[in-house]
Every structure is written in C-alpha cells, then in structure tokens.
Short mmCIF file of N, CA and C in Angstrom, two decimals:
data_model
loop_
_atom_site.label_atom_id
_atom_site.label_comp_id
_atom_site.label_asym_id
_atom_site.label_seq_id
_atom_site.Cartn_x
_atom_site.Cartn_y
_atom_site.Cartn_z
N MET P 57 -35.51 -34.98 38.33
CA MET P 57 -35.19 -34.09 38.14
C MET P 57 -36.44 -33.41 37.29
N GLY P 58 -36.51 -34.64 36.86
CA GLY P 58 -37.84 -33.81 35.09
C GLY P 58 -38.84 -32.60 36.48
N ILE P 59 -39.64 -33.19 37.41
CA ILE P 59 -40.99 -33.07 37.37
C ILE P 59 -39.88 -31.38 38.38
N VAL P 60 -39.39 -31.05 38.47
CA VAL P 60 -39.34 -29.64 39.21
C VAL P 60 -38.64 -29.02 37.77
N PHE P 61 -38.35 -29.19 37.09
CA PHE P 61 -38.35 -28.51 36.04
C PHE P 61 -39.56 -28.16 35.95
N SER P 62 -40.36 -28.93 35.45
CA SER P 62 -41.79 -29.13 34.59
C SER P 62 -41.97 -27.81 35.73
N VAL P 63 -42.27 -28.22 36.60
CA VAL P 63 -42.80 -26.85 37.98
C VAL P 63 -42.25 -25.55 38.30
N VAL P 64 -41.51 -25.54 38.24
CA VAL P 64 -40.18 -23.90 38.01
C VAL P 64 -40.62 -23.90 36.54
N LEU P 65 -40.57 -24.26 35.68
CA LEU P 65 -40.87 -23.50 34.14
C LEU P 65 -42.05 -23.47 34.24
N SER P 66 -42.83 -24.08 34.84
CA SER P 66 -44.33 -23.56 34.70
C SER P 66 -44.83 -22.07 35.24
N VAL P 67 -44.39 -21.98 36.69
CA VAL P 67 -44.03 -20.52 37.15
C VAL P 67 -43.44 -19.96 37.19
N HIS P 68 -42.12 -20.16 36.13
CA HIS P 68 -41.48 -19.04 35.40
C HIS P 68 -42.59 -18.43 34.26
N VAL P 69 -43.22 -19.16 33.42
CA VAL P 69 -44.10 -18.71 32.33
C VAL P 69 -45.15 -17.85 32.69
N LEU P 70 -45.71 -18.26 33.60
CA LEU P 70 -46.88 -17.86 34.35
C LEU P 70 -46.59 -16.00 35.48
N VAL P 71 -45.13 -16.23 35.60
CA VAL P 71 -44.76 -15.15 36.38
C VAL P 71 -44.33 -13.74 35.57
N GLY P 72 -43.65 -14.71 34.18
CA GLY P 72 -43.49 -13.97 33.14
C GLY P 72 -44.43 -12.91 32.05
N ILE P 73 -46.39 -14.10 32.48
CA ILE P 73 -47.52 -13.28 31.97
C ILE P 73 -47.92 -11.98 32.79
N ALA P 74 -47.69 -12.50 34.32
CA ALA P 74 -48.21 -11.27 35.53
C ALA P 74 -47.55 -10.29 35.35
N VAL P 75 -45.91 -10.28 34.48
CA VAL P 75 -45.51 -8.92 34.94
C VAL P 75 -45.66 -8.40 33.64
N ILE P 76 -45.70 -8.77 32.76
CA ILE P 76 -46.06 -8.07 31.39
C ILE P 76 -48.02 -7.57 31.77
N VAL P 77 -48.41 -8.66 32.02
CA VAL P 77 -49.52 -7.69 32.76
C VAL P 77 -49.89 -6.57 33.36
N LEU P 78 -49.61 -6.84 34.32
CA LEU P 78 -48.33 -5.29 35.60
C LEU P 78 -48.43 -3.94 34.68
N VAL P 79 -46.85 -3.96 34.00
CA VAL P 79 -46.00 -3.40 33.19
C VAL P 79 -47.34 -2.48 32.58
N LEU P 80 -47.95 -3.37 32.05
CA LEU P 80 -49.21 -2.87 30.87
C LEU P 80 -50.47 -2.34 31.57
N LEU P 81 -50.83 -2.45 32.67
CA LEU P 81 -51.71 -1.83 33.52
C LEU P 81 -51.46 -0.16 34.47
N GLN P 82 -50.12 -0.35 34.04
CA GLN P 82 -49.57 0.81 35.16
C GLN P 82 -49.77 2.08 33.85
N HIS P 83 -49.71 3.36 33.69
CA HIS P 83 -49.37 4.46 33.05
C HIS P 83 -48.35 5.51 33.80
N GLY P 84 -47.48 5.41 33.00
CA GLY P 84 -45.82 5.94 32.90
C GLY P 84 -46.39 7.62 33.70
N LYS P 85 -45.59 7.83 34.19
CA LYS P 85 -45.50 9.26 35.70
C LYS P 85 -45.74 10.42 34.62
N GLY P 86 -45.41 10.82 33.38
CA GLY P 86 -45.53 12.02 32.67
C GLY P 86 -46.20 11.70 32.32
N ALA P 87 -47.91 10.68 31.90
CA ALA P 87 -48.46 10.58 30.79
C ALA P 87 -49.76 10.86 31.74
N ASP P 88 -50.11 12.34 32.61
CA ASP P 88 -50.59 12.60 32.66
C ASP P 88 -51.18 14.10 31.81
N MET P 89 -52.24 14.62 31.17
CA MET P 89 -52.38 15.62 30.60
C MET P 89 -51.46 16.59 30.34
N GLY P 90 -51.62 17.83 31.52
CA GLY P 90 -50.70 18.72 32.27
C GLY P 90 -48.98 18.45 32.16
N ALA P 91 -48.61 16.81 31.86
CA ALA P 91 -47.53 17.14 32.01
C ALA P 91 -47.32 17.63 30.45
N ALA P 92 -48.21 17.21 29.75
CA ALA P 92 -47.79 17.17 28.10
C ALA P 92 -47.43 19.41 28.29
N PHE P 93 -48.26 20.05 28.67
CA PHE P 93 -48.35 21.18 28.82
C PHE P 93 -46.99 21.40 29.77
N GLY P 94 -46.65 20.86 30.43
CA GLY P 94 -45.32 21.58 31.08
C GLY P 94 -45.67 22.26 32.78
N GLY P 95 -46.67 20.39 33.43
CA GLY P 95 -47.83 20.83 34.37
C GLY P 95 -46.18 20.23 35.54
N GLY P 96 -46.49 19.99 37.08
CA GLY P 96 -45.89 20.95 37.61
C GLY P 96 -45.24 19.57 38.12
N ALA P 97 -45.70 18.31 37.82
CA ALA P 97 -44.89 16.92 38.55
C ALA P 97 -44.48 16.86 36.95
N SER P 98 -43.97 17.44 35.94
CA SER P 98 -43.23 17.09 34.60
C SER P 98 -41.99 17.80 35.32
N GLY P 99 -41.35 18.79 35.80
CA GLY P 99 -40.40 19.37 36.09
C GLY P 99 -39.83 18.47 37.06
N SER P 100 -39.52 17.87 37.37
CA SER P 100 -38.03 16.60 38.14
C SER P 100 -37.53 15.60 36.70
N LEU P 101 -37.09 14.89 37.10
CA LEU P 101 -36.25 14.26 35.29
C LEU P 101 -37.04 12.75 35.34
N PHE P 102 -37.93 12.31 36.42
CA PHE P 102 -38.37 11.29 36.58
C PHE P 102 -40.24 11.28 37.23
N GLY P 103 -40.48 12.82 37.09
CA GLY P 103 -41.99 12.82 37.59
C GLY P 103 -41.79 13.09 38.90
N SER P 104 -43.20 12.84 39.73
CA SER P 104 -43.05 12.89 41.13
C SER P 104 -42.24 11.50 41.62
N SER P 105 -42.22 12.22 43.19
CA SER P 105 -41.19 11.19 43.96
C SER P 105 -42.21 10.97 44.93
N GLY P 106 -43.27 10.19 44.57
CA GLY P 106 -44.04 9.09 46.09
C GLY P 106 -43.57 7.95 46.39
N SER P 107 -44.68 7.49 46.86
CA SER P 107 -44.83 6.35 47.52
C SER P 107 -45.36 5.31 46.79
N ALA P 108 -45.00 3.95 46.38
CA ALA P 108 -45.63 2.55 45.37
C ALA P 108 -46.64 2.53 44.84
N ASN P 109 -46.71 2.31 44.29
CA ASN P 109 -48.61 1.24 45.14
C ASN P 109 -48.27 0.18 44.54
N PHE P 110 -49.81 -0.68 45.29
CA PHE P 110 -49.92 -1.54 45.15
C PHE P 110 -48.89 -2.21 43.52
N LEU P 111 -49.56 -2.15 42.29
CA LEU P 111 -48.51 -2.07 41.08
C LEU P 111 -47.36 -1.93 41.38
N SER P 112 -47.76 -1.10 41.33
CA SER P 112 -45.29 -1.43 41.79
C SER P 112 -44.95 -2.10 42.67
N ARG P 113 -45.35 -2.10 43.35
CA ARG P 113 -44.39 -3.77 44.19
C ARG P 113 -44.83 -4.49 43.97
N ALA P 114 -46.16 -4.95 43.53
CA ALA P 114 -46.43 -6.34 42.97
C ALA P 114 -45.51 -6.97 41.92
N THR P 115 -45.15 -5.88 40.74
CA THR P 115 -44.51 -5.69 39.45
C THR P 115 -42.93 -5.30 40.27
N GLY P 116 -42.28 -5.20 41.60
CA GLY P 116 -41.36 -5.56 41.57
C GLY P 116 -40.83 -7.09 42.43
N ALA P 117 -42.12 -7.57 42.89
CA ALA P 117 -41.90 -8.19 43.75
C ALA P 117 -42.22 -9.86 42.80
N LEU P 118 -42.70 -8.99 41.80
CA LEU P 118 -43.05 -10.79 40.16
C LEU P 118 -42.15 -10.18 39.94
N ALA P 119 -41.03 -9.14 39.80
CA ALA P 119 -40.06 -9.51 38.70
C ALA P 119 -38.49 -10.40 40.10
N ALA P 120 -38.52 -10.08 40.91
CA ALA P 120 -38.16 -11.30 41.74
C ALA P 120 -37.26 -12.51 41.84
N VAL P 121 -39.54 -12.88 41.87
CA VAL P 121 -39.49 -14.13 41.61
C VAL P 121 -38.72 -14.34 40.02
N PHE P 122 -39.86 -13.82 38.58
CA PHE P 122 -39.16 -14.35 37.61
C PHE P 122 -37.09 -14.37 37.58
N PHE P 123 -37.36 -13.12 37.74
CA PHE P 123 -35.16 -13.31 38.85
C PHE P 123 -34.77 -15.37 38.82
N CYS P 124 -35.46 -15.05 40.55
CA CYS P 124 -34.57 -16.49 41.16
C CYS P 124 -35.79 -18.25 40.38
N THR P 125 -36.22 -17.77 38.92
CA THR P 125 -36.62 -18.68 38.52
C THR P 125 -36.10 -18.66 37.15
N SER P 126 -35.84 -17.82 36.39
CA SER P 126 -34.21 -18.09 35.47
C SER P 126 -33.25 -18.38 36.17
N LEU P 127 -33.02 -18.32 37.48
CA LEU P 127 -31.56 -18.12 38.06
C LEU P 127 -32.10 -20.18 38.18
N GLY P 128 -33.01 -20.57 38.45
CA GLY P 128 -33.21 -22.39 38.89
C GLY P 128 -32.96 -23.16 37.85
N LEU P 129 -33.90 -22.42 36.61
CA LEU P 129 -34.21 -23.64 35.29
C LEU P 129 -31.95 -22.96 34.74
N SER P 130 -31.98 -22.53 34.84
CA SER P 130 -30.43 -22.49 34.39
C SER P 130 -29.20 -23.42 35.31
N TYR P 131 -29.34 -23.39 36.72
CA TYR P 131 -29.08 -24.37 37.67
C TYR P 131 -29.08 -25.93 37.09
N ILE P 132 -30.55 -25.61 36.79
CA ILE P 132 -30.87 -27.72 36.88
C ILE P 132 -30.51 -28.20 35.48
N ALA P 133 -31.16 -26.76 34.22
CA ALA P 133 -30.58 -26.86 33.10
C ALA P 133 -29.05 -27.42 32.34
N SER P 134 -28.46 -26.90 33.07
CA SER P 134 -26.80 -27.21 34.17
C SER P 134 -25.89 -28.34 34.12
N ASN P 135 -27.14 -28.38 35.08
CA ASN P 135 -26.84 -30.05 36.05
C ASN P 135 -27.39 -31.40 35.39
N GLN P 136 -28.36 -31.77 34.18
CA GLN P 136 -28.81 -32.30 33.63
C GLN P 136 -27.70 -33.57 33.81
N PRO P 137 -27.55 -34.61 33.08
CA PRO P 137 -26.58 -35.63 32.96
C PRO P 137 -26.71 -34.81 30.67
N ARG P 138 -25.57 -35.46 30.84
CA ARG P 138 -24.93 -35.10 29.14
C ARG P 138 -25.94 -36.30 28.45
N SER P 139 -26.03 -36.15 27.33
CA SER P 139 -26.03 -37.44 26.21
C SER P 139 -24.69 -37.63 26.11
N GLY P 140 -24.25 -38.92 25.68
CA GLY P 140 -23.06 -39.03 23.95
C GLY P 140 -22.94 -37.30 23.89
N ALA P 141 -23.90 -37.62 22.52
CA ALA P 141 -23.76 -36.73 21.77
C ALA P 141 -23.59 -35.64 21.73
N SER P 142 -22.57 -34.74 21.21
CA SER P 142 -23.01 -33.22 20.78
C SER P 142 -23.49 -32.78 20.56
N SER P 143 -24.22 -33.48 19.81
CA SER P 143 -25.22 -32.39 18.82
C SER P 143 -26.63 -32.83 18.77
N VAL P 144 -27.74 -32.31 18.13
CA VAL P 144 -28.79 -33.06 17.99
C VAL P 144 -28.14 -34.14 16.72
N ILE P 145 -27.64 -33.41 15.23
CA ILE P 145 -27.52 -34.13 14.84
C ILE P 145 -26.72 -35.64 15.29
N ASP P 146 -25.35 -35.14 15.79
CA ASP P 146 -24.21 -36.37 15.86
C ASP P 146 -25.57 -37.25 17.13
N ALA P 147 -26.49 -37.69 17.55
CA ALA P 147 -28.10 -38.34 17.87
C ALA P 147 -28.71 -38.16 16.89
N ALA P 148 -28.49 -38.47 15.56
CA ALA P 148 -28.70 -38.96 15.08
C ALA P 148 -28.36 -39.51 13.80
N LYS P 149 -27.17 -39.93 13.98
CA LYS P 149 -25.42 -40.31 12.70
C LYS P 149 -26.61 -42.01 13.21
N GLY P 150 -27.05 -41.86 14.51
CA GLY P 150 -26.77 -43.28 15.57
C GLY P 150 -27.83 -43.83 14.55
N VAL P 151 -29.47 -43.32 14.11
CA VAL P 151 -30.54 -43.61 14.14
C VAL P 151 -30.94 -44.56 12.69
N THR P 152 -31.25 -45.73 12.71
CA THR P 152 -30.98 -46.43 10.88
C THR P 152 -33.07 -45.94 9.97
N VAL P 153 -32.68 -46.17 9.11
CA VAL P 153 -33.95 -45.02 8.77
C VAL P 153 -34.56 -46.08 8.38
N PRO P 154 -35.27 -47.75 8.22
CA PRO P 154 -35.31 -48.41 7.37
C PRO P 154 -36.23 -48.30 5.99
N ALA P 155 -35.50 -49.24 4.86
CA ALA P 155 -36.04 -48.66 3.41
C ALA P 155 -36.76 -49.08 2.82
N VAL P 156 -37.30 -48.00 2.08
CA VAL P 156 -39.18 -48.60 1.61
C VAL P 156 -38.70 -49.17 0.20
N PRO P 157 -39.61 -50.51 0.17
CA PRO P 157 -39.45 -51.57 -1.47
C PRO P 157 -40.36 -49.90 -2.57
N ALA P 158 -39.20 -50.64 -3.15
CA ALA P 158 -39.57 -49.80 -4.47
C ALA P 158 -40.92 -50.24 -5.36
N ALA P 159 -42.09 -49.32 -5.72
CA ALA P 159 -43.11 -49.02 -6.24
C ALA P 159 -43.23 -49.98 -7.66
N PRO P 160 -43.79 -51.21 -7.60
CA PRO P 160 -44.27 -51.75 -8.57
C PRO P 160 -43.86 -51.20 -9.87
N GLN P 161 -42.91 -51.14 -10.93
CA GLN P 161 -43.12 -50.79 -12.57
C GLN P 161 -44.17 -51.12 -12.74
N ALA P 162 -44.67 -50.74 -14.02
CA ALA P 162 -45.46 -51.15 -14.57
C ALA P 162 -45.57 -51.36 -16.75
N PRO P 163 -45.88 -52.72 -16.41
CA PRO P 163 -45.44 -53.15 -18.07
C PRO P 163 -45.70 -52.05 -18.76
N GLU P 164 -45.06 -52.18 -19.81
CA GLU P 164 -44.43 -50.93 -21.37
C GLU P 164 -46.16 -51.98 -22.15
N ALA P 165 -46.47 -51.59 -22.60
CA ALA P 165 -47.57 -51.68 -22.92
C ALA P 165 -47.41 -51.66 -24.70
N GLN P 166 -47.19 -53.10 -24.82
CA GLN P 166 -47.44 -53.79 -25.60
C GLN P 166 -48.59 -53.93 -27.16
N ASN P 167 -48.95 -52.58 -27.50
CA ASN P 167 -48.89 -52.38 -29.07
C ASN P 167 -47.58 -52.47 -29.75
N PRO P 168 -48.57 -53.54 -31.09
CA PRO P 168 -47.60 -53.69 -32.10
C PRO P 168 -47.45 -52.79 -32.94
N ASP P 169 -48.51 -51.92 -32.58
CA ASP P 169 -48.24 -50.36 -33.81
C ASP P 169 -48.12 -49.22 -32.57
N SER P 170 -47.45 -49.37 -32.12
CA SER P 170 -46.81 -48.49 -31.56
C SER P 170 -45.23 -48.21 -31.54
N LYS P 171 -45.21 -47.01 -31.64
CA LYS P 171 -43.32 -46.25 -31.79
C LYS P 171 -42.94 -46.37 -30.95
N ALA P 172 -42.75 -46.48 -29.62
CA ALA P 172 -42.55 -46.35 -28.59
C ALA P 172 -41.52 -46.75 -29.06
N ALA P 173 -40.60 -48.05 -29.35
CA ALA P 173 -40.35 -48.92 -29.46
C ALA P 173 -38.77 -48.36 -30.47
N ASP P 174 -39.30 -47.70 -30.78
CA ASP P 174 -38.64 -46.34 -31.90
C ASP P 174 -37.72 -45.45 -31.44
N ILE P 175 -38.18 -45.09 -29.87
CA ILE P 175 -37.74 -44.15 -29.82
C ILE P 175 -35.96 -44.46 -29.19
N PRO P 176 -34.83 -43.77 -29.13
CA PRO P 176 -33.86 -44.72 -28.67
C PRO P 176 -33.57 -44.13 -27.00
N LYS P 177 -33.18 -44.84 -26.62
CA LYS P 177 -33.66 -45.31 -24.54
C LYS P 177 -32.09 -44.22 -24.46
#
C-alpha cells in the first residue's frame, strides 16, 4: 500500500503544479484593453461566450485528475492500519531515553590564601 500511496501522491503534486501553471498562463475574459473602456465583449456578465481553447480544456482535465487523486489519497489514508497509539504523544510515551552521565566536577582550588572557604553556601 505504501508504493500506491507514493505514486498517487506524486501524481497529485505534479498535477497540482500543472493546474497552477495553466491557470497563470491564461488571461481573464475582461483582460483586453477595450474592456476597460466599455468594449463590446464586456457588456455581458462573464464576457463573450466562445468555444474553449486548449488551455481551458487542459485545465479542466487536470482539475478532474486532481479531484480524483484527492479522493484516492483520502481513501488510502482512511484505510491505513491504525497503530495502538491515538496520537504522537501517546506513541512517544513508550520510548525510553538513555540517561546521560553527568560531567565530572572539577575539584575546587586548594589555595590556602583563598577566601572562597569563608563564603556561606
């Protein structure tokens, strides 16, 4: 199941990037200079209704593939076998961390003229 998930996830990411690129390549219906000054195409609500070009058809097809891979990923993720832990914190409770030994303490200086012995601890 891991290989199928990886393949579907890879296709999902690539299709998502392709949809973004195709949407950015297309220009809006009211993007012409004439539309800003009351051109004929801007008179209707959504611009002129014409046949879809290659970019819009490709965007629709890739959006359908993106939708299908989204459904596939959710199906695969929901059918994964559950571990005994319900959260990451519950899973980490069983992990033991080895104790780190304390660093050796440096002996205090044994200077007879030192006033360090007079300081209360």
